[in-house]
Coordinates of C-alpha atoms in Angstrom, one line a residue:
X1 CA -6.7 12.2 -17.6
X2 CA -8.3 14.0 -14.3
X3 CA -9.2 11.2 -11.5
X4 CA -12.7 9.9 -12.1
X5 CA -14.8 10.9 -10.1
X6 CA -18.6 9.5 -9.5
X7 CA -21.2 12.0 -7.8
X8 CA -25.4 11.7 -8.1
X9 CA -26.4 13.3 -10.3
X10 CA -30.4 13.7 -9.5
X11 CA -30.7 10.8 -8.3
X12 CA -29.0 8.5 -10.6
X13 CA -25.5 7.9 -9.8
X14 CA -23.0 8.8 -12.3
X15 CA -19.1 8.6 -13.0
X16 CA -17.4 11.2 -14.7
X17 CA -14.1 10.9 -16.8
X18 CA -12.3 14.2 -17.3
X19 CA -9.8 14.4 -20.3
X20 CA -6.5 16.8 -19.3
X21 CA -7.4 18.2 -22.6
X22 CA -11.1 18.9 -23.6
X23 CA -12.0 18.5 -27.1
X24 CA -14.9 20.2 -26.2
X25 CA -17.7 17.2 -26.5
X26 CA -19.4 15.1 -24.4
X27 CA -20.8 11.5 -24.1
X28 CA -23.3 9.9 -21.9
X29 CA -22.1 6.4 -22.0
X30 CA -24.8 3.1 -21.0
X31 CA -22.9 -0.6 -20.5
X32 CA -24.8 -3.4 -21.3
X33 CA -25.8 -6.6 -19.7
X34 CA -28.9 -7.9 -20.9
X35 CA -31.2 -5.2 -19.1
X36 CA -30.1 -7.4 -16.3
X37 CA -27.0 -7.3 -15.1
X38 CA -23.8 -4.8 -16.2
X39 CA -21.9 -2.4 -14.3
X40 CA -19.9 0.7 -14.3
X41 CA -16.9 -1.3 -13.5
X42 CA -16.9 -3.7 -16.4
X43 CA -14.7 -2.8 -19.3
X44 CA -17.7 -1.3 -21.5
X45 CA -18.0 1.0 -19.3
X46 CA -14.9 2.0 -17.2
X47 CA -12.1 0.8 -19.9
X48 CA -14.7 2.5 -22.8
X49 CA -15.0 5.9 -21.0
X50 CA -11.3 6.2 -19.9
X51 CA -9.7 5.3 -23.3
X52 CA -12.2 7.9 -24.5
X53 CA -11.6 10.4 -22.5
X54 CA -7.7 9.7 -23.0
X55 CA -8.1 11.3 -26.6
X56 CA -10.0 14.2 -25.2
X57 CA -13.8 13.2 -25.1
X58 CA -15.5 14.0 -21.8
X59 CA -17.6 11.0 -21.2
X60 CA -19.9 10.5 -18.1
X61 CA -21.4 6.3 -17.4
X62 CA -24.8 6.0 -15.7
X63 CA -25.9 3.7 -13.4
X64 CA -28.7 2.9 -14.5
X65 CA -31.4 0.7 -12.4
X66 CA -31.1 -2.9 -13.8
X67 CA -33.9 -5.1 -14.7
X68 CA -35.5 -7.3 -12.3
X69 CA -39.1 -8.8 -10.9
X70 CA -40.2 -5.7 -9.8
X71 CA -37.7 -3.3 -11.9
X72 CA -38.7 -3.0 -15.4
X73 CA -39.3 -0.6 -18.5
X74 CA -39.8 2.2 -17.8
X75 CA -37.4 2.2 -14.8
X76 CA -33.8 2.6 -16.7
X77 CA -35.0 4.5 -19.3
X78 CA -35.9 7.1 -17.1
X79 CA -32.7 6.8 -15.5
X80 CA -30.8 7.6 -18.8
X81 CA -33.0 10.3 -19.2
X82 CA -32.8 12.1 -15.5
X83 CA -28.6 11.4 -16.5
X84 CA -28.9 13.3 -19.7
X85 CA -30.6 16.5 -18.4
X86 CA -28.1 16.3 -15.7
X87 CA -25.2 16.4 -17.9
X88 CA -27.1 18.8 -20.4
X89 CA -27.5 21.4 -17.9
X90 CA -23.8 21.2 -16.4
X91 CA -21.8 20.0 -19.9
X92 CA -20.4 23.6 -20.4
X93 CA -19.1 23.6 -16.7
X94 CA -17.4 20.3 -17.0
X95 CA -15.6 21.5 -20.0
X96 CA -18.1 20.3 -23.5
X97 CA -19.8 23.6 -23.9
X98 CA -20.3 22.8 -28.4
X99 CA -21.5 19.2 -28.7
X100 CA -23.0 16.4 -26.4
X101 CA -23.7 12.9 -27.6
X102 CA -25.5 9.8 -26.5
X103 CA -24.7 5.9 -26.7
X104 CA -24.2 2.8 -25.2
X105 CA -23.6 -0.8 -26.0
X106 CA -25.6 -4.2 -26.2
X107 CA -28.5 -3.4 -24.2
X108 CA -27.6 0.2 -23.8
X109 CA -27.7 1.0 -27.0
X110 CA -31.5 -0.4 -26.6
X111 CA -31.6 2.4 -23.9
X112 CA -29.7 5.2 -25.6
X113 CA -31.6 5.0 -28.7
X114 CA -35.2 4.5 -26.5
X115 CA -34.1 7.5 -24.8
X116 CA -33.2 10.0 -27.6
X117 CA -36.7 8.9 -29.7
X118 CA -38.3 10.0 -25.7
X119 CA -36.0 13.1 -26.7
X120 CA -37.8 13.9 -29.8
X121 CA -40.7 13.0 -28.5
X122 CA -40.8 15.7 -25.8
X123 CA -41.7 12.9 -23.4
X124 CA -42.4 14.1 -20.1
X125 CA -39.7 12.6 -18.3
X126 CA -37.2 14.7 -20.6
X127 CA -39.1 17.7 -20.0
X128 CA -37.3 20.6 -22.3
X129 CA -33.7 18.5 -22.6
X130 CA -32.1 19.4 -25.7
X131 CA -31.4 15.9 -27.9
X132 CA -28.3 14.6 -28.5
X133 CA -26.1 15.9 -31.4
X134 CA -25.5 12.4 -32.4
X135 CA -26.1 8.5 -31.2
X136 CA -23.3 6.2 -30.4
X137 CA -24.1 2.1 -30.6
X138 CA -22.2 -0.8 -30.4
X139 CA -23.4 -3.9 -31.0
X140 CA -26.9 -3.1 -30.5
X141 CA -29.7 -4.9 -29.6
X142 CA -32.7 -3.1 -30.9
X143 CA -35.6 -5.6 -31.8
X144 CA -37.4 -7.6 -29.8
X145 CA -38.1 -10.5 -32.7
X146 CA -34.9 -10.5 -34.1
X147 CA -34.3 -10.6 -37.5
X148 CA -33.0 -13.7 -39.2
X149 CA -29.2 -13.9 -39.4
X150 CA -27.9 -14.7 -43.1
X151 CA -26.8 -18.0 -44.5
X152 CA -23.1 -16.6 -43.9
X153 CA -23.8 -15.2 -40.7
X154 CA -25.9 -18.4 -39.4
X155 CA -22.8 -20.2 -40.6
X156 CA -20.3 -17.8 -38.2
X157 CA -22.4 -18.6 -35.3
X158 CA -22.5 -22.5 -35.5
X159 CA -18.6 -22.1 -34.3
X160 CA -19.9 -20.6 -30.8
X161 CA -21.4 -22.4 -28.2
X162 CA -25.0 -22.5 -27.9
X163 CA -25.1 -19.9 -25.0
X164 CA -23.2 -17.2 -26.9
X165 CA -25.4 -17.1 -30.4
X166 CA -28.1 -14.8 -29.3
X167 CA -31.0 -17.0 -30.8
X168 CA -34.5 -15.4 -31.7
X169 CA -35.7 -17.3 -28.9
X170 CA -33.1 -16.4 -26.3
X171 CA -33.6 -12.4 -27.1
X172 CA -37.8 -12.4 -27.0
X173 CA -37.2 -13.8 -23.3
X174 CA -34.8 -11.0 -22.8
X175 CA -37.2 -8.3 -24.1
X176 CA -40.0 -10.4 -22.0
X177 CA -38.2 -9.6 -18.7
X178 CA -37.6 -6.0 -19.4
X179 CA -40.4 -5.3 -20.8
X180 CA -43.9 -5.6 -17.9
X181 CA -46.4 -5.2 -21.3
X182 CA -46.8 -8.4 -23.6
X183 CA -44.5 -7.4 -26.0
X184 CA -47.1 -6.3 -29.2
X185 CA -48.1 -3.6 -26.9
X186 CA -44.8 -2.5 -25.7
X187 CA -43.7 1.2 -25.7
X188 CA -42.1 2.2 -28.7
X189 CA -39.1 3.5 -26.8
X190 CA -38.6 -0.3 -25.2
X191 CA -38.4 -1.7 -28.6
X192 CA -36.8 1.5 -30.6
X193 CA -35.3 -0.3 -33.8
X194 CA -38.8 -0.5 -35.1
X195 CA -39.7 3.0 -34.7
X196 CA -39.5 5.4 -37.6
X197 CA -36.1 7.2 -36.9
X198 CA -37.1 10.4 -38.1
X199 CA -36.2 13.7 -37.0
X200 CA -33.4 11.6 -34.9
X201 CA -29.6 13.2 -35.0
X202 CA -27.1 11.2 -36.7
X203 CA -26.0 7.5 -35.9
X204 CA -23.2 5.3 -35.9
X205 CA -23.2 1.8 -35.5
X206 CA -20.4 -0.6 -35.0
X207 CA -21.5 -4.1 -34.8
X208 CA -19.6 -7.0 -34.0
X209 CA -19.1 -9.4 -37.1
X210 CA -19.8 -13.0 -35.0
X211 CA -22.9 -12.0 -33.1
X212 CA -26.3 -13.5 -33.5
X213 CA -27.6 -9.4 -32.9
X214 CA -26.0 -7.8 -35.4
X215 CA -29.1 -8.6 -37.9
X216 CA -30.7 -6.2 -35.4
X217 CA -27.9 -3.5 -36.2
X218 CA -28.0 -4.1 -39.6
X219 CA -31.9 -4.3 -40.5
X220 CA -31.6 -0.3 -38.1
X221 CA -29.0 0.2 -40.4
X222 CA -31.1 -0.6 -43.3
X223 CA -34.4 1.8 -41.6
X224 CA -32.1 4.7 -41.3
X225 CA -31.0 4.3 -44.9
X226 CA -34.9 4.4 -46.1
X227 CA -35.6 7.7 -43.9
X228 CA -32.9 9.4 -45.1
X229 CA -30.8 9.3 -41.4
X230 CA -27.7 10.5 -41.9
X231 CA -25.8 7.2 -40.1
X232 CA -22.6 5.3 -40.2
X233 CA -22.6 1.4 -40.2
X234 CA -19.4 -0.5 -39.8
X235 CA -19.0 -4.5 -38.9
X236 CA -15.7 -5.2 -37.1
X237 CA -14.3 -8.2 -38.7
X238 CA -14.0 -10.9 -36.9
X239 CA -15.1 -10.4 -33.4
X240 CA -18.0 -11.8 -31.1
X241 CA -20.6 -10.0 -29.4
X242 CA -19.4 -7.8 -26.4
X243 CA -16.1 -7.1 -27.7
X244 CA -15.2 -3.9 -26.1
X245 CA -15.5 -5.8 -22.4
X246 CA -12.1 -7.2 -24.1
X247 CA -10.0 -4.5 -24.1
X248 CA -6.5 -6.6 -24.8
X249 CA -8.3 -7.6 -28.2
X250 CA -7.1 -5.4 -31.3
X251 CA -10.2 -4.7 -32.5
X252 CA -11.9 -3.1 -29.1
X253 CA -9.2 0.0 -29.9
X254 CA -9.6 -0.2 -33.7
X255 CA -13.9 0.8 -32.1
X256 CA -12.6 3.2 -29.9
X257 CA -10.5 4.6 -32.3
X258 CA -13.8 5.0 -34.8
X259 CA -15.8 6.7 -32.1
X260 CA -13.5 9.4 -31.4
X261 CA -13.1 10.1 -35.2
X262 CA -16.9 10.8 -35.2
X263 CA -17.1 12.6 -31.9
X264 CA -14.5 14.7 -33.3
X265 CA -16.2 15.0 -36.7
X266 CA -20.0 16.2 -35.2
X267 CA -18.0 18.3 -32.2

Protein backbone atom coordinates (compact mmCIF):
# COMPACT_ATOMS: atom_id res chain seq x y z
CA UNK A 1 0.00 0.00 0.00
CA UNK A 2 1.11 3.78 -1.01
CA UNK A 3 1.93 6.02 2.36
CA UNK A 4 -1.24 7.56 3.69
CA UNK A 5 -1.51 10.56 3.17
CA UNK A 6 -4.19 13.21 4.82
CA UNK A 7 -4.82 16.60 2.75
CA UNK A 8 -8.26 19.05 3.18
CA UNK A 9 -10.23 18.34 1.13
CA UNK A 10 -12.70 21.60 1.03
CA UNK A 11 -12.47 22.19 4.22
CA UNK A 12 -12.90 18.93 5.88
CA UNK A 13 -9.79 17.20 6.49
CA UNK A 14 -9.40 13.87 5.03
CA UNK A 15 -6.92 10.78 4.92
CA UNK A 16 -6.40 8.95 2.02
CA UNK A 17 -5.24 5.17 1.69
CA UNK A 18 -3.83 4.23 -1.64
CA UNK A 19 -3.82 0.42 -2.57
CA UNK A 20 -0.45 -0.54 -4.84
CA UNK A 21 -3.03 -2.15 -6.83
CA UNK A 22 -6.37 -0.36 -7.60
CA UNK A 23 -9.37 -2.49 -7.97
CA UNK A 24 -10.84 0.38 -9.30
CA UNK A 25 -13.46 1.45 -6.39
CA UNK A 26 -13.68 3.69 -3.85
CA UNK A 27 -14.97 4.17 -0.16
CA UNK A 28 -15.60 7.10 1.90
CA UNK A 29 -15.13 5.64 5.31
CA UNK A 30 -16.98 7.54 8.82
CA UNK A 31 -15.61 6.03 12.53
CA UNK A 32 -17.86 6.13 15.12
CA UNK A 33 -17.94 7.41 18.60
CA UNK A 34 -21.23 8.30 19.78
CA UNK A 35 -21.53 11.64 17.53
CA UNK A 36 -19.13 12.51 20.28
CA UNK A 37 -15.96 11.45 20.30
CA UNK A 38 -13.92 9.03 17.49
CA UNK A 39 -11.03 9.61 15.47
CA UNK A 40 -9.14 8.90 12.39
CA UNK A 41 -6.58 7.20 14.45
CA UNK A 42 -8.73 4.66 16.16
CA UNK A 43 -8.76 1.19 14.63
CA UNK A 44 -12.35 1.83 12.78
CA UNK A 45 -10.89 3.99 11.04
CA UNK A 46 -7.06 3.79 10.40
CA UNK A 47 -6.82 -0.29 10.84
CA UNK A 48 -10.45 -0.38 8.68
CA UNK A 49 -9.16 1.67 5.74
CA UNK A 50 -5.61 0.21 5.53
CA UNK A 51 -6.63 -3.58 5.66
CA UNK A 52 -9.06 -2.30 2.97
CA UNK A 53 -7.03 -0.79 0.88
CA UNK A 54 -4.46 -3.84 1.39
CA UNK A 55 -6.90 -5.89 -0.97
CA UNK A 56 -7.08 -3.14 -3.45
CA UNK A 57 -10.03 -0.81 -2.26
CA UNK A 58 -9.14 2.94 -2.26
CA UNK A 59 -10.66 4.17 0.81
CA UNK A 60 -10.54 7.87 2.08
CA UNK A 61 -11.66 8.60 6.30
CA UNK A 62 -13.24 11.98 7.06
CA UNK A 63 -12.87 13.99 9.85
CA UNK A 64 -15.81 14.87 10.51
CA UNK A 65 -16.79 17.74 13.19
CA UNK A 66 -17.83 15.90 16.38
CA UNK A 67 -20.78 16.57 18.51
CA UNK A 68 -20.67 19.00 21.22
CA UNK A 69 -22.67 22.13 23.04
CA UNK A 70 -22.49 24.15 20.31
CA UNK A 71 -21.70 21.46 17.45
CA UNK A 72 -24.62 19.62 16.50
CA UNK A 73 -26.79 18.09 13.43
CA UNK A 74 -26.47 19.46 10.87
CA UNK A 75 -22.63 20.15 11.42
CA UNK A 76 -21.13 16.42 10.57
CA UNK A 77 -23.47 15.68 8.18
CA UNK A 78 -22.51 18.35 6.11
CA UNK A 79 -18.99 17.41 6.67
CA UNK A 80 -19.59 13.86 5.09
CA UNK A 81 -21.18 15.49 2.49
CA UNK A 82 -18.55 18.42 1.49
CA UNK A 83 -16.01 14.85 1.81
CA UNK A 84 -18.12 12.98 -0.75
CA UNK A 85 -18.21 15.65 -3.47
CA UNK A 86 -14.58 16.04 -2.84
CA UNK A 87 -13.76 12.52 -3.52
CA UNK A 88 -16.57 12.29 -6.31
CA UNK A 89 -15.01 14.97 -8.30
CA UNK A 90 -11.26 13.58 -7.92
CA UNK A 91 -12.13 9.50 -7.61
CA UNK A 92 -10.92 8.89 -11.22
CA UNK A 93 -7.59 10.76 -10.48
CA UNK A 94 -6.86 8.89 -7.36
CA UNK A 95 -7.25 5.67 -9.21
CA UNK A 96 -11.50 4.45 -8.71
CA UNK A 97 -12.78 5.89 -11.98
CA UNK A 98 -16.06 2.72 -12.15
CA UNK A 99 -17.54 2.68 -8.65
CA UNK A 100 -17.58 4.83 -5.32
CA UNK A 101 -19.26 3.70 -2.14
CA UNK A 102 -20.23 5.19 1.18
CA UNK A 103 -20.18 3.70 4.92
CA UNK A 104 -19.16 3.97 8.23
CA UNK A 105 -19.64 2.30 11.53
CA UNK A 106 -21.63 2.91 14.86
CA UNK A 107 -22.53 6.43 14.63
CA UNK A 108 -21.10 6.77 11.14
CA UNK A 109 -23.22 4.64 9.75
CA UNK A 110 -25.98 7.08 11.30
CA UNK A 111 -24.02 9.62 9.13
CA UNK A 112 -23.38 7.64 5.97
CA UNK A 113 -26.78 6.58 5.64
CA UNK A 114 -28.16 10.46 6.65
CA UNK A 115 -25.92 11.57 4.04
CA UNK A 116 -26.73 9.34 1.02
CA UNK A 117 -30.90 9.82 1.77
CA UNK A 118 -29.49 14.02 1.58
CA UNK A 119 -28.02 12.44 -1.75
CA UNK A 120 -31.22 11.40 -3.15
CA UNK A 121 -32.77 14.10 -1.82
CA UNK A 122 -30.82 16.60 -3.91
CA UNK A 123 -30.28 18.48 -0.68
CA UNK A 124 -28.57 21.63 -1.15
CA UNK A 125 -25.49 20.90 0.60
CA UNK A 126 -24.87 18.02 -2.00
CA UNK A 127 -25.53 20.20 -4.76
CA UNK A 128 -25.34 17.88 -8.11
CA UNK A 129 -23.05 14.98 -6.28
CA UNK A 130 -23.68 11.74 -7.84
CA UNK A 131 -24.95 8.99 -4.94
CA UNK A 132 -23.13 6.28 -3.83
CA UNK A 133 -23.18 3.01 -5.83
CA UNK A 134 -23.70 1.29 -2.66
CA UNK A 135 -23.82 1.81 1.50
CA UNK A 136 -21.47 0.16 3.75
CA UNK A 137 -22.62 -0.16 7.73
CA UNK A 138 -21.36 -1.86 10.59
CA UNK A 139 -23.01 -2.04 13.56
CA UNK A 140 -25.25 0.75 12.93
CA UNK A 141 -27.07 2.91 15.04
CA UNK A 142 -29.98 4.19 13.07
CA UNK A 143 -33.00 4.88 15.45
CA UNK A 144 -33.39 7.22 17.91
CA UNK A 145 -36.02 4.97 20.08
CA UNK A 146 -34.43 1.89 19.69
CA UNK A 147 -36.19 -1.06 19.10
CA UNK A 148 -36.65 -3.70 21.68
CA UNK A 149 -33.95 -6.35 21.73
CA UNK A 150 -35.35 -10.03 21.73
CA UNK A 151 -35.77 -12.40 24.56
CA UNK A 152 -32.41 -14.11 23.19
CA UNK A 153 -30.73 -11.06 22.58
CA UNK A 154 -31.82 -9.29 26.02
CA UNK A 155 -30.47 -12.51 27.45
CA UNK A 156 -26.80 -11.90 25.51
CA UNK A 157 -26.58 -8.53 26.93
CA UNK A 158 -27.24 -9.40 30.74
CA UNK A 159 -23.48 -10.92 30.40
CA UNK A 160 -22.03 -7.18 29.78
CA UNK A 161 -21.76 -4.58 32.14
CA UNK A 162 -24.34 -2.10 32.39
CA UNK A 163 -22.23 0.63 30.52
CA UNK A 164 -21.69 -1.56 27.36
CA UNK A 165 -25.65 -2.72 26.59
CA UNK A 166 -26.73 0.29 24.68
CA UNK A 167 -30.09 0.62 26.59
CA UNK A 168 -33.20 2.47 25.02
CA UNK A 169 -32.57 5.05 27.44
CA UNK A 170 -28.80 5.42 27.01
CA UNK A 171 -29.28 5.89 23.00
CA UNK A 172 -32.36 8.69 23.16
CA UNK A 173 -29.73 10.83 25.29
CA UNK A 174 -27.27 10.12 22.59
CA UNK A 175 -29.65 11.20 19.75
CA UNK A 176 -30.63 14.20 22.32
CA UNK A 177 -27.08 15.66 22.17
CA UNK A 178 -26.67 15.36 18.53
CA UNK A 179 -29.62 16.23 17.66
CA UNK A 180 -30.42 20.61 18.59
CA UNK A 181 -34.50 19.82 17.66
CA UNK A 182 -36.63 17.71 20.24
CA UNK A 183 -36.30 14.71 18.68
CA UNK A 184 -40.22 14.20 17.02
CA UNK A 185 -39.18 17.02 14.95
CA UNK A 186 -35.81 15.97 14.00
CA UNK A 187 -34.48 15.94 10.33
CA UNK A 188 -35.13 12.83 8.68
CA UNK A 189 -31.46 12.53 7.68
CA UNK A 190 -30.51 12.80 11.73
CA UNK A 191 -32.68 9.83 12.35
CA UNK A 192 -32.37 7.89 8.83
CA UNK A 193 -33.45 4.21 9.79
CA UNK A 194 -37.00 5.53 9.83
CA UNK A 195 -37.02 6.98 6.55
CA UNK A 196 -38.49 5.16 3.57
CA UNK A 197 -35.24 3.82 1.92
CA UNK A 198 -36.43 4.18 -1.42
CA UNK A 199 -34.68 5.00 -4.45
CA UNK A 200 -31.37 4.34 -2.10
CA UNK A 201 -28.40 2.12 -3.84
CA UNK A 202 -27.81 -1.16 -2.29
CA UNK A 203 -26.83 -1.93 1.50
CA UNK A 204 -24.99 -4.11 3.51
CA UNK A 205 -25.11 -4.49 7.03
CA UNK A 206 -22.91 -6.38 9.31
CA UNK A 207 -23.97 -6.11 12.89
CA UNK A 208 -22.36 -7.31 15.75
CA UNK A 209 -24.24 -10.29 17.47
CA UNK A 210 -23.82 -8.92 21.42
CA UNK A 211 -24.86 -5.45 20.93
CA UNK A 212 -27.90 -3.71 22.49
CA UNK A 213 -28.07 -1.71 18.62
CA UNK A 214 -28.23 -4.30 16.51
CA UNK A 215 -32.21 -4.31 16.84
CA UNK A 216 -31.63 -0.95 15.13
CA UNK A 217 -29.75 -2.90 12.20
CA UNK A 218 -32.03 -5.48 12.04
CA UNK A 219 -35.60 -3.62 12.23
CA UNK A 220 -33.40 -1.41 8.82
CA UNK A 221 -32.80 -4.60 7.70
CA UNK A 222 -36.39 -5.57 7.98
CA UNK A 223 -37.49 -1.76 6.16
CA UNK A 224 -35.30 -2.48 3.26
CA UNK A 225 -36.73 -5.91 2.83
CA UNK A 226 -40.45 -4.30 2.67
CA UNK A 227 -39.26 -1.64 -0.06
CA UNK A 228 -37.77 -3.97 -2.11
CA UNK A 229 -33.81 -2.58 -1.32
CA UNK A 230 -31.67 -4.76 -2.70
CA UNK A 231 -29.44 -5.26 0.84
CA UNK A 232 -27.27 -7.75 2.57
CA UNK A 233 -27.68 -8.36 6.42
CA UNK A 234 -25.25 -10.57 8.25
CA UNK A 235 -24.80 -10.82 12.34
CA UNK A 236 -21.20 -11.73 13.28
CA UNK A 237 -21.47 -14.34 15.78
CA UNK A 238 -20.36 -13.75 18.82
CA UNK A 239 -18.94 -10.36 19.09
CA UNK A 240 -19.82 -6.98 21.01
CA UNK A 241 -20.53 -3.79 19.72
CA UNK A 242 -17.46 -1.88 18.19
CA UNK A 243 -15.70 -4.92 17.13
CA UNK A 244 -13.64 -3.65 14.28
CA UNK A 245 -11.74 -1.11 16.90
CA UNK A 246 -10.34 -4.88 17.82
CA UNK A 247 -8.48 -5.68 15.14
CA UNK A 248 -6.52 -8.84 16.86
CA UNK A 249 -10.14 -10.41 17.16
CA UNK A 250 -10.91 -13.09 14.38
CA UNK A 251 -14.00 -11.78 13.54
CA UNK A 252 -12.95 -7.93 12.77
CA UNK A 253 -11.07 -9.64 9.47
CA UNK A 254 -13.81 -12.25 8.89
CA UNK A 255 -15.96 -8.20 8.41
CA UNK A 256 -13.35 -6.91 6.42
CA UNK A 257 -13.08 -9.79 4.49
CA UNK A 258 -17.11 -9.44 3.72
CA UNK A 259 -16.81 -5.84 2.71
CA UNK A 260 -14.26 -6.29 0.15
CA UNK A 261 -16.31 -9.32 -1.40
CA UNK A 262 -19.12 -6.71 -1.98
CA UNK A 263 -16.96 -3.79 -2.97
CA UNK A 264 -15.63 -6.09 -5.45
CA UNK A 265 -19.09 -7.54 -6.38
CA UNK A 266 -20.91 -3.72 -7.10
CA UNK A 267 -17.23 -2.35 -8.58
Amino acid sequence: MSPVTQIDASGVPVRIYRPDRPRGDALLWLHGGGFSGGDLRMPEADWVATTLAARGHLVVTADYRLATDTVRFPAPSDDVLIAWAWLRRNAAELGAPRSAHLGGASAGGNLALGAALRLRDGDPVAGATRPPDTIVLAYPTLHAVQPAPSAALAALLEQLPAGQRSEPDYVTAMYTRFIREPLDRAPAAAIPGVVAPDGLPPVMIVASEIDGLRPSAQAYAELLSAHGIEHEYIVEPGVRHGHLNQPDEPAALTTLDRFSRWLDAHS
